[in-house]
Coordinates of N, CA and C in Angstrom, one line a residue:
D1065 N 119.0 60.4 110.3 CA 120.1 60.8 109.1 C 119.9 61.5 107.8
I1066 N 118.7 62.2 108.3 CA 118.4 62.6 107.0 C 118.5 64.2 106.9
G1067 N 119.8 64.6 105.7 CA 120.2 66.4 106.0 C 119.0 67.5 105.3
L1068 N 118.5 68.3 106.4 CA 117.8 69.3 107.0 C 118.6 70.9 106.1
N1069 N 118.0 71.9 106.0 CA 118.1 72.7 105.7 C 117.6 73.8 107.0
K1070 N 118.0 74.9 107.0 CA 117.8 75.6 108.2 C 116.2 75.6 108.4
F1071 N 115.3 76.0 107.9 CA 113.8 75.9 107.8 C 113.3 74.9 108.3
Q1072 N 114.1 73.5 107.8 CA 113.1 72.5 107.8 C 113.7 72.1 109.7
I1073 N 115.4 72.5 110.1 CA 115.3 72.5 111.1 C 114.4 72.8 111.8
R1074 N 113.4 74.6 111.8 CA 112.9 75.1 112.4 C 112.2 74.5 113.0
Q1075 N 111.6 73.9 112.1 CA 109.7 73.3 111.4 C 109.9 72.2 112.2
V1076 N 111.2 71.0 113.1 CA 111.5 69.8 113.6 C 111.2 70.2 115.1
E1077 N 112.6 71.2 115.2 CA 112.7 71.9 116.9 C 111.2 72.5 117.2
S1078 N 110.2 73.2 116.5 CA 109.0 73.8 116.5 C 108.0 72.5 117.0
A1079 N 108.0 71.7 116.1 CA 106.9 70.1 116.1 C 107.3 69.6 117.5
K1080 N 109.2 69.1 117.8 CA 109.3 68.6 119.3 C 108.9 69.7 120.5
S1081 N 109.5 70.6 120.5 CA 108.7 71.6 121.5 C 107.3 72.0 121.7
S1082 N 106.4 72.5 120.7 CA 105.8 73.0 120.8 C 105.6 74.2 121.0
Q1083 N 107.1 74.5 120.8 CA 107.1 76.4 120.7 C 107.1 76.9 119.4
A1084 N 106.0 78.3 119.3 CA 106.7 78.6 117.9 C 108.1 79.3 117.9
H1085 N 109.1 78.9 116.4 CA 110.5 80.1 116.9 C 109.9 80.8 116.0
I1086 N 109.6 82.2 116.3 CA 109.7 83.5 115.9 C 111.0 84.6 116.3
E1087 N 112.2 85.2 115.2 CA 112.8 85.6 114.8 C 112.4 87.6 115.3
P1088 N 112.0 87.7 116.0 CA 111.4 89.5 115.9 C 112.4 90.2 115.3
Y1089 N 113.3 90.4 115.7 CA 114.6 91.2 114.4 C 114.1 90.9 113.0
M1090 N 114.2 90.0 112.8 CA 114.2 89.1 111.2 C 112.9 90.2 110.8
I1091 N 111.7 89.7 111.5 CA 110.7 90.1 111.1 C 110.4 91.5 111.0
A1092 N 110.8 91.8 111.9 CA 111.4 93.7 111.5 C 112.0 94.1 110.1
A1093 N 112.9 93.9 110.0 CA 114.0 93.6 108.8 C 112.6 94.0 107.8
L1094 N 111.6 92.5 107.6 CA 111.1 93.0 106.3 C 109.5 93.4 106.5
I1095 N 108.8 93.7 107.8 CA 107.4 94.8 107.3 C 107.6 95.8 108.4
G1096 N 109.0 95.6 108.9 CA 108.8 97.8 109.6 C 109.3 98.7 108.9
D1097 N 108.6 98.7 107.9 CA 109.1 100.1 106.4 C 108.8 100.1 106.0
Y1098 N 106.8 99.3 106.0 CA 106.3 99.6 105.4 C 105.8 101.1 105.9
L1099 N 104.9 101.5 104.4 CA 104.6 103.0 104.6 C 103.2 103.2 104.3
Y1100 N 102.4 104.4 105.2 CA 101.1 104.5 105.0 C 101.1 105.4 104.1
P1101 N 99.9 105.1 103.4 CA 98.6 104.2 104.1 C 99.0 102.9 103.5
L1102 N 98.9 102.6 104.3 CA 98.9 100.7 104.3 C 97.1 100.1 103.3
Y1103 N 97.7 99.8 102.0 CA 96.6 98.4 101.0 C 96.7 97.5 101.2
F1104 N 96.0 96.5 102.2 CA 95.7 95.4 102.2 C 95.0 94.6 100.7
F1105 N 96.1 93.7 99.6 CA 95.4 93.9 98.6 C 94.8 92.0 98.0
D1106 N 93.4 92.3 97.3 CA 93.7 90.4 96.7 C 93.2 90.5 95.7
Y1107 N 93.5 90.0 95.3 CA 92.8 89.7 93.8 C 91.7 88.3 93.6
E1108 N 90.3 88.0 93.3 CA 90.1 87.1 92.5 C 90.2 86.6 91.2
T1109 N 89.7 85.7 90.7 CA 90.7 86.0 89.1 C 89.5 84.7 88.7
F1110 N 89.3 84.4 87.3 CA 89.1 83.3 86.5 C 89.8 83.0 85.6
A1111 N 90.4 81.8 85.0 CA 91.1 81.3 83.4 C 90.1 80.5 83.2
T1112 N 90.0 80.5 82.2 CA 89.3 78.9 81.0 C 90.5 78.9 79.8
A1113 N 90.4 77.5 79.8 CA 91.5 77.1 78.0 C 90.9 77.6 77.3
V1114 N 89.5 78.0 76.8 CA 89.3 78.6 75.7 C 88.9 80.8 75.7
P1115 N 89.9 81.3 75.5 CA 90.0 82.2 76.0 C 87.6 83.1 76.1
E1116 N 87.4 83.6 76.6 CA 86.5 84.1 76.4 C 86.4 85.6 76.2
F1117 N 87.1 86.3 76.2 CA 87.4 87.7 75.2 C 88.2 87.9 74.5
D1118 N 87.5 89.3 73.1 CA 89.3 89.3 72.6 C 90.7 89.4 73.4
G1119 N 91.6 89.6 73.1 CA 92.8 89.1 74.1 C 93.2 88.8 74.5
L1120 N 92.7 87.6 74.9 CA 92.6 86.8 76.5 C 93.6 85.8 75.3
A1121 N 94.1 85.1 76.6 CA 95.3 84.0 75.8 C 94.4 82.7 76.6
P1122 N 94.7 81.0 76.2 CA 93.9 80.3 77.2 C 94.7 80.3 78.4
Y1123 N 94.1 80.3 79.3 CA 94.0 79.8 80.8 C 94.6 81.7 81.6
D1124 N 94.8 82.0 80.8 CA 94.6 83.8 81.1 C 94.2 83.3 83.0
Q1125 N 95.0 84.6 83.6 CA 94.1 84.4 85.4 C 93.6 85.9 84.6
V1126 N 92.3 86.0 84.7 CA 91.8 87.3 84.7 C 90.9 88.1 86.0
P1127 N 91.5 89.3 86.8 CA 90.6 89.5 87.5 C 89.0 90.1 87.7
F1128 N 88.3 89.5 88.0 CA 86.5 89.5 87.7 C 86.7 90.1 89.2
Q1129 N 87.6 90.7 90.7 CA 87.0 90.9 91.8 C 88.4 91.0 92.7
Y1130 N 87.6 92.1 93.2 CA 89.2 92.7 94.3 C 89.0 93.1 95.7
S1131 N 89.4 93.1 96.9 CA 89.4 93.7 98.5 C 90.2 94.4 98.5
L1132 N 89.7 95.1 99.6 CA 91.2 96.3 100.0 C 90.5 96.5 101.1
H1133 N 91.7 96.4 101.7 CA 91.7 97.3 103.5 C 92.8 97.7 103.3
V1134 N 92.3 99.9 104.0 CA 93.4 100.4 103.6 C 93.2 101.3 105.5
I1135 N 94.3 101.0 105.7 CA 94.9 102.2 107.5 C 95.7 103.1 106.3
D1136 N 95.1 104.5 106.9 CA 95.7 105.6 106.0 C 97.1 106.3 107.1
A1137 N 96.1 105.9 108.7 CA 98.4 106.5 108.5 C 98.2 105.6 110.6
P1138 N 98.9 105.6 111.0 CA 99.3 104.8 112.9 C 97.8 105.2 113.6
G1139 N 96.9 103.7 113.5 CA 96.0 104.2 114.8 C 94.6 104.2 113.9
A1140 N 94.8 104.9 113.0 CA 93.3 105.1 112.1 C 92.9 103.8 112.3
P1141 N 91.6 104.1 111.8 CA 90.9 103.1 111.6 C 91.1 102.1 110.1
V1142 N 90.6 101.0 110.5 CA 90.4 100.5 109.0 C 88.9 100.4 107.6
R1143 N 90.2 101.2 106.8 CA 88.5 101.0 105.8 C 88.7 100.4 104.5
H1144 N 87.3 99.9 104.0 CA 87.1 98.4 103.6 C 86.7 98.7 102.1
L1145 N 87.2 98.6 101.0 CA 86.9 99.1 99.4 C 86.9 97.5 98.8
E1146 N 86.1 97.3 97.7 CA 86.3 96.4 96.5 C 85.9 96.7 95.7
Y1147 N 85.4 96.0 95.4 CA 85.6 95.7 93.3 C 84.6 94.1 93.2
L1148 N 83.3 94.3 93.1 CA 83.3 92.1 91.8 C 82.0 93.1 90.9
H1149 N 82.8 92.1 89.5 CA 82.0 92.7 88.0 C 81.2 91.6 88.6
D1150 N 79.5 91.9 88.0 CA 78.9 91.4 88.3 C 77.8 90.6 87.2
Q1151 N 78.5 92.0 86.1 CA 78.2 91.0 84.8 C 78.6 90.7 83.7
S1152 N 78.0 90.0 82.7 CA 78.7 89.0 81.9 C 79.2 89.9 80.9
S1153 N 80.5 89.6 81.3 CA 81.3 90.7 80.0 C 82.5 90.8 80.6
N1154 N 83.4 91.3 79.8 CA 84.8 91.3 80.4 C 85.1 92.0 81.0
P1155 N 86.4 91.8 82.1 CA 86.0 92.4 83.2 C 87.3 93.8 83.8
V1156 N 88.0 93.4 82.4 CA 89.6 94.1 83.0 C 89.3 95.5 83.0
K1157 N 88.8 96.3 81.8 CA 88.8 97.7 82.1 C 88.0 97.9 83.4
A1158 N 87.1 97.4 84.0 CA 87.0 97.9 84.9 C 87.0 98.3 86.3
I1159 N 88.0 96.6 86.2 CA 89.2 96.4 87.0 C 90.0 97.5 87.6
C1160 N 90.5 98.1 86.0 CA 91.7 98.5 85.9 C 90.5 100.1 86.6
E1161 N 89.5 100.9 86.3 CA 89.4 102.0 87.2 C 88.9 102.2 87.8
S1162 N 88.0 100.8 88.4 CA 88.2 101.1 90.2 C 89.3 100.9 90.8
L1163 N 90.3 100.4 90.6 CA 91.4 100.5 91.3 C 91.8 102.0 91.3
R1164 N 92.2 102.3 89.8 CA 92.9 103.8 90.5 C 91.8 105.0 90.4
S1165 N 90.5 103.9 91.1 CA 89.6 105.5 91.8 C 89.7 104.9 92.7
H1166 N 90.6 104.2 93.9 CA 91.1 103.6 95.3 C 92.2 103.5 95.5
F1167 N 93.3 103.6 95.0 CA 94.5 103.2 95.5 C 95.4 105.2 95.0
G1168 N 96.2 105.7 96.6 CA 96.3 106.8 96.1 C 97.7 106.4 95.8
P1169 N 98.3 107.5 95.2 CA 99.7 107.4 94.8 C 101.4 107.2 95.0
T1170 N 100.8 107.3 97.7 CA 101.8 106.5 98.2 C 101.4 105.3 98.8
G1171 N 102.3 104.7 98.9 CA 101.6 104.1 100.8 C 101.8 102.1 99.5
S1172 N 102.1 101.2 100.9 CA 102.7 100.3 100.6 C 101.9 99.5 100.3
I1173 N 101.0 98.5 99.5 CA 100.5 97.2 98.9 C 101.1 96.1 99.2
I1174 N 99.8 95.7 100.5 CA 100.1 94.5 101.2 C 99.4 93.1 100.6
A1175 N 100.3 92.2 99.7 CA 99.2 91.1 99.2 C 100.1 89.5 100.3
W1176 N 99.2 88.2 99.2 CA 100.3 87.3 100.4 C 100.8 87.1 99.0
Y1177 N 101.4 86.2 99.2 CA 102.2 85.7 97.5 C 101.8 86.9 96.7
A1178 N 103.0 87.9 97.0 CA 102.8 89.1 96.4 C 102.8 88.9 94.7
S1179 N 103.1 88.0 94.0 CA 104.2 87.4 92.9 C 102.8 87.5 91.8
F1180 N 102.0 86.8 92.5 CA 100.7 86.0 92.0 C 100.0 87.5 91.4
E1181 N 99.1 89.5 92.4 CA 98.7 89.9 92.2 C 99.9 90.9 91.3
K1182 N 101.4 90.8 91.4 CA 102.0 92.0 90.6 C 101.8 91.0 89.1
A1183 N 101.6 90.0 89.2 CA 101.4 89.5 87.5 C 100.4 89.5 87.4
R1184 N 99.4 89.7 87.9 CA 98.2 90.1 87.5 C 97.8 91.6 87.0
N1185 N 98.7 92.8 87.7 CA 98.3 94.1 87.2 C 99.4 94.2 86.0
K1186 N 100.3 93.2 85.8 CA 101.1 93.6 84.4 C 101.0 92.8 83.5
R1187 N 99.6 91.9 83.7 CA 98.4 91.7 82.0 C 97.9 92.3 81.9
L1188 N 97.4 93.1 83.3 CA 96.2 94.1 83.0 C 96.8 95.1 81.7
G1189 N 97.8 95.2 82.6 CA 98.7 96.4 81.8 C 98.4 95.9 80.7
E1190 N 98.7 95.2 80.0 CA 99.5 94.3 78.6 C 97.9 94.9 77.9
L1191 N 97.1 94.1 78.5 CA 95.1 93.9 78.3 C 94.5 95.6 77.9
V1192 N 94.9 96.4 79.0 CA 94.4 98.2 78.3 C 95.6 98.7 78.7
P1193 N 95.9 98.7 77.2 CA 97.8 100.1 78.0 C 97.5 101.6 78.4
E1194 N 96.5 101.5 78.4 CA 96.3 103.1 78.4 C 96.4 103.2 80.2
Y1195 N 96.4 101.9 81.1 CA 96.7 101.8 82.4 C 97.7 101.0 82.7
H1196 N 98.6 101.0 81.9 CA 99.8 100.3 82.1 C 100.9 100.8 83.1
E1197 N 100.7 102.0 83.0 CA 102.0 102.9 83.7 C 100.9 102.6 85.4
F1198 N 99.8 103.4 85.1 CA 99.5 103.2 86.8 C 100.5 101.6 87.8
L1199 N 99.3 100.6 86.5 CA 99.5 99.2 87.2 C 101.1 98.8 87.5
V1200 N 102.0 99.6 86.6 CA 103.5 99.6 86.7 C 103.8 100.0 87.9
G1201 N 103.4 101.2 88.3 CA 103.8 102.2 89.2 C 103.4 101.8 90.7
L1202 N 101.9 100.7 90.8 CA 101.1 99.8 91.8 C 102.1 98.5 91.9
N1203 N 102.6 98.0 90.8 CA 103.7 96.9 91.1 C 104.6 96.9 92.0
A1204 N 105.4 98.3 91.7 CA 106.6 98.7 92.5 C 106.6 98.8 93.9
R1205 N 105.4 99.5 94.3 CA 105.2 99.8 96.1 C 104.3 98.4 96.6
I1206 N 104.5 96.7 95.6 CA 103.8 96.0 96.3 C 104.5 95.4 97.7
V1207 N 104.6 94.9 98.4 CA 105.1 93.8 98.7 C 104.2 92.7 100.2
D1208 N 105.1 91.8 100.1 CA 104.1 90.3 100.8 C 104.7 89.8 102.0
L1209 N 103.3 90.4 102.6 CA 103.2 89.8 103.9 C 103.5 88.2 104.3
M1210 N 103.1 87.4 103.5 CA 103.5 86.0 103.5 C 105.4 86.0 103.7
D1211 N 106.5 86.7 103.3 CA 107.7 86.6 104.0 C 108.3 86.1 105.2
P1212 N 107.6 87.2 105.8 CA 108.4 86.4 107.6 C 107.9 85.1 107.5
F1213 N 107.2 84.0 107.1 CA 106.4 82.5 107.5 C 108.0 81.9 106.2
A1214 N 107.2 82.8 104.8 CA 108.0 81.4 103.9 C 109.9 81.7 103.9
A1215 N 110.2 82.7 104.6 CA 111.8 82.9 105.1 C 111.8 81.7 106.6
G1216 N 110.9 81.9 107.3 CA 111.2 80.5 108.6 C 111.6 81.6 109.4
F1217 N 110.8 83.0 109.6 CA 111.1 83.9 110.7 C 110.2 83.3 112.0
Y1218 N 109.1 83.1 110.7 CA 108.0 82.5 112.2 C 107.8 81.6 112.0
V1219 N 108.0 80.4 112.4 CA 107.5 78.5 112.3 C 106.6 77.8 113.9
D1220 N 105.6 77.4 113.3 CA 104.6 76.5 114.4 C 104.0 76.3 113.9
K1221 N 103.9 74.2 114.6 CA 104.0 73.2 114.1 C 102.7 73.5 114.1
R1222 N 101.7 74.5 114.1 CA 100.0 74.2 113.9 C 100.2 74.9 112.2
F1223 N 101.3 75.6 111.3 CA 101.3 75.7 109.9 C 101.7 74.8 109.2
N1224 N 102.0 73.3 109.9 CA 102.6 72.1 109.5 C 103.4 71.9 108.0
G1225 N 103.9 73.2 108.3 CA 105.1 73.4 107.0 C 104.8 74.4 106.1
S1226 N 103.5 74.9 106.2 CA 103.2 75.6 105.1 C 103.2 77.2 105.2
A1227 N 103.4 78.2 104.4 CA 103.5 79.3 104.6 C 101.7 80.6 104.2
S1228 N 100.8 79.2 103.7 CA 99.6 80.0 103.0 C 98.4 80.4 104.7
I1229 N 98.3 81.9 103.8 CA 96.9 82.4 104.9 C 96.3 81.4 105.6
K1230 N 96.1 80.4 104.9 CA 95.3 79.4 105.5 C 95.0 78.5 106.1
K1231 N 97.0 78.1 106.8 CA 96.8 78.0 107.9 C 97.6 79.0 108.7
V1232 N 98.1 80.1 108.1 CA 98.6 81.3 109.4 C 97.3 81.4 110.4
L1233 N 96.2 82.1 109.4 CA 95.3 82.7 109.9 C 94.7 81.9 111.3
P1234 N 95.1 81.2 111.1 CA 93.3 80.0 112.8 C 94.3 80.0 113.9
V1235 N 96.3 80.2 113.4 CA 97.5 80.1 114.4 C 97.1 81.5 115.6
L1236 N 97.6 82.6 114.3 CA 97.5 83.4 114.9 C 96.5 84.6 115.4
V1237 N 95.0 84.4 114.1 CA 94.0 84.9 114.5 C 92.2 83.8 115.0
P1238 N 92.7 82.9 115.7 CA 91.6 82.3 116.0 C 90.0 82.4 115.5
E1239 N 89.8 83.7 116.3 CA 88.8 84.1 115.9 C 88.3 84.6 115.0
L1240 N 89.0 84.7 113.2 CA 88.6 84.0 112.2 C 88.0 83.3 111.9
S1241 N 87.8 82.9 110.7 CA 87.9 81.3 110.2 C 87.8 81.7 108.9
Y1242 N 87.9 81.1 107.4 CA 87.0 80.4 106.7 C 85.7 80.0 106.6
A1243 N 85.5 78.9 107.7 CA 84.7 77.4 107.9 C 83.5 78.4 108.2
E1244 N 83.0 79.7 108.6 CA 82.1 79.8 109.0 C 81.4 80.7 106.9
L1245 N 82.3 80.5 106.5 CA 81.6 81.0 105.2 C 81.3 79.5 103.8
D1246 N 80.3 80.5 103.3 CA 79.5 79.9 102.6 C 80.3 78.8 100.9
I1247 N 81.7 80.2 100.4 CA 82.9 79.9 99.7 C 84.0 79.9 100.8
H1248 N 85.4 79.5 100.3 CA 86.0 79.1 101.5 C 87.6 79.1 100.9
E1249 N 87.0 78.8 99.5 CA 88.9 78.9 99.2 C 88.8 79.8 97.3
G1250 N 90.1 80.2 96.7 CA 90.0 80.7 95.4 C 89.1 80.1 94.2
G1251 N 89.1 78.5 94.6 CA 88.6 78.2 93.3 C 86.9 77.8 92.9
S1252 N 86.3 77.6 94.5 CA 85.0 77.3 94.5 C 85.0 79.3 94.5
A1253 N 85.4 80.4 95.0 CA 84.7 81.9 93.8 C 85.2 81.5 92.3
S1254 N 86.2 81.1 91.8 CA 86.2 81.6 90.3 C 85.5 80.5 89.7
R1255 N 84.8 79.1 89.5 CA 83.8 78.7 89.7 C 82.9 79.2 90.0
L1256 N 82.0 79.4 91.4 CA 81.3 79.5 91.0 C 80.3 81.1 90.0
W1257 N 81.6 82.4 90.6 CA 81.5 83.7 89.9 C 81.0 82.8 88.0
M1258 N 81.7 82.2 87.1 CA 81.6 81.9 86.1 C 80.1 81.1 85.7
D1259 N 80.0 80.3 86.5 CA 79.0 79.5 86.1 C 77.6 80.9 86.0
A1260 N 77.3 81.2 87.8 CA 76.7 82.2 88.1 C 76.6 84.3 87.3
V1261 N 77.4 84.3 87.0 CA 77.6 85.4 85.9 C 78.3 85.9 84.9
L1262 N 79.9 84.9 84.7 CA 79.6 84.5 83.1 C 78.9 84.1 82.1
Y1263 N 78.5 83.0 82.6 CA 77.8 81.7 82.0 C 76.0 82.3 82.1
E1264 N 75.6 82.9 83.4 CA 74.3 83.1 83.9 C 74.0 82.0 83.5
K1265 N 74.8 80.5 84.4 CA 73.4 79.3 84.4 C 72.2 79.1 85.2
P1266 N 71.3 78.5 84.7 CA 69.8 78.7 85.6 C 70.9 77.8 86.6
G1267 N 69.8 78.1 87.6 CA 69.7 77.3 89.4 C 70.4 77.9 90.5
Y1268 N 71.6 78.9 89.8 CA 72.0 79.6 91.0 C 71.1 81.1 91.3
D1269 N 71.9 81.4 92.5 CA 71.4 82.4 92.9 C 72.4 83.1 93.1
K1270 N 71.9 84.2 91.8 CA 73.5 85.3 91.7 C 73.5 86.5 92.2
T1271 N 72.3 86.4 93.0 CA 72.5 87.6 94.5 C 73.5 87.3 95.8
K1272 N 73.1 85.8 95.6 CA 74.0 84.9 97.2 C 75.1 85.4 96.8
I1273 N 75.6 84.5 95.5 CA 76.7 84.3 95.1 C 77.9 85.7 95.0
L1274 N 77.1 87.0 94.6 CA 77.9 87.6 94.9 C 78.4 88.1 96.3
A1275 N 77.1 88.3 97.4 CA 77.2 88.2 98.2 C 78.3 87.4 99.0
D1276 N 78.2 86.2 98.7 CA 79.2 85.2 99.7 C 80.7 85.4 99.2
L1277 N 80.5 85.6 97.6 CA 82.1 86.4 97.2 C 82.8 88.2 97.4
K1278 N 82.3 88.9 97.9 CA 82.7 89.8 98.5 C 82.5 88.9 100.4
E1279 N 81.9 88.5 100.4 CA 82.5 87.8 101.8 C 84.1 87.0 102.1
Y1280 N 83.8 85.9 101.1 CA 85.5 85.5 101.4 C 86.4 86.2 100.2
C1281 N 85.9 86.8 99.7 CA 88.3 87.9 99.8 C 88.2 89.3 100.3
K1282 N 86.4 90.0 101.2 CA 87.2 90.6 102.4 C 87.7 90.0 103.0
L1283 N 87.1 88.5 103.5 CA 88.0 88.0 104.2 C 89.2 88.0 104.4
D1284 N 90.0 87.4 103.1 CA 91.7 87.4 102.3 C 91.9 88.9 102.6
T1285 N 91.4 89.7 102.7 CA 92.5 91.8 102.6 C 92.3 91.7 104.6
F1286 N 91.8 91.2 105.2 CA 91.3 91.6 106.7 C 91.7 90.8 107.5
A1287 N 92.4 89.7 106.7 CA 93.2 88.6 107.5 C 94.7 88.7 107.6
M1288 N 94.8 89.3 106.3 CA 96.0 90.3 106.4 C 96.5 91.5 107.4
V1289 N 94.8 91.9 108.1 CA 95.4 92.9 108.5 C 95.7 92.1 110.0
K1290 N 94.9 91.6 110.0 CA 95.5 90.6 111.9 C 96.6 90.8 111.9
I1291 N 96.9 89.8 110.9 CA 98.0 89.0 111.2 C 99.0 89.9 111.3
Y1292 N 99.2 91.2 109.5 CA 100.9 92.0 110.0 C 100.1 92.5 111.6
E1293 N 99.5 92.6 112.2 CA 99.2 93.6 113.6 C 99.8 92.9 114.0
C1294 N 99.3 91.0 114.4 CA 100.0 90.2 114.9 C 101.8 90.4 115.4
L1295 N 102.1 90.6 114.2 CA 103.6 90.9 113.9 C 104.2 91.6 114.0
M1296 N 103.0 92.9 113.9 CA 103.9 94.5 115.0 C 104.1 94.4 116.3
R1297 N 103.2 92.9 116.6 CA 103.0 93.1 118.6 C 104.4 92.1 118.6

């Protein structure tokens, strides 16, 4: 007796039947025209109530790390590139310099919940004006791999009504798991980076934390690669 929208109806039907609801033509309309090279991209950020560096605002989400998996052409091997700021200093200019060295002038940039990455690029362009035009160009190429799930074109009861990559990955690519990592989610990544790197607090194994951060962010973008491959199939 409760009115449901189309997306909710698909969730109910999937739960009752234990069958995934998949609309391949609609999925193809969203992801079928991605342009090579493909750049699978993800930021990790920190935010503080009291700004740590000049120019920042309270609770600015400032990138300190990114992971990038690149497929140059159909059938080409996957390349991994990354940046992790390992000094107790403002990371924004170093992040911008690294981005410009890793992104070519063409190709789709694929994110999950792309509005977050686009907002970070916009803010970086404000903080480092000499990179503004470059970052605007990146934003014009960003597409969202979450769209087929958020739009209800791929629904599985095991997603539990979520389009989060943490829910989708174990269903589509069960051989990959965040559970095996020492860092499992973005909040922990941010806190550990601030404590071990930004504030240089004693009692933290900085070398291990940096390695753990790389593995966590790397899985975020490799997960997108594998999910994209599933969707294309």
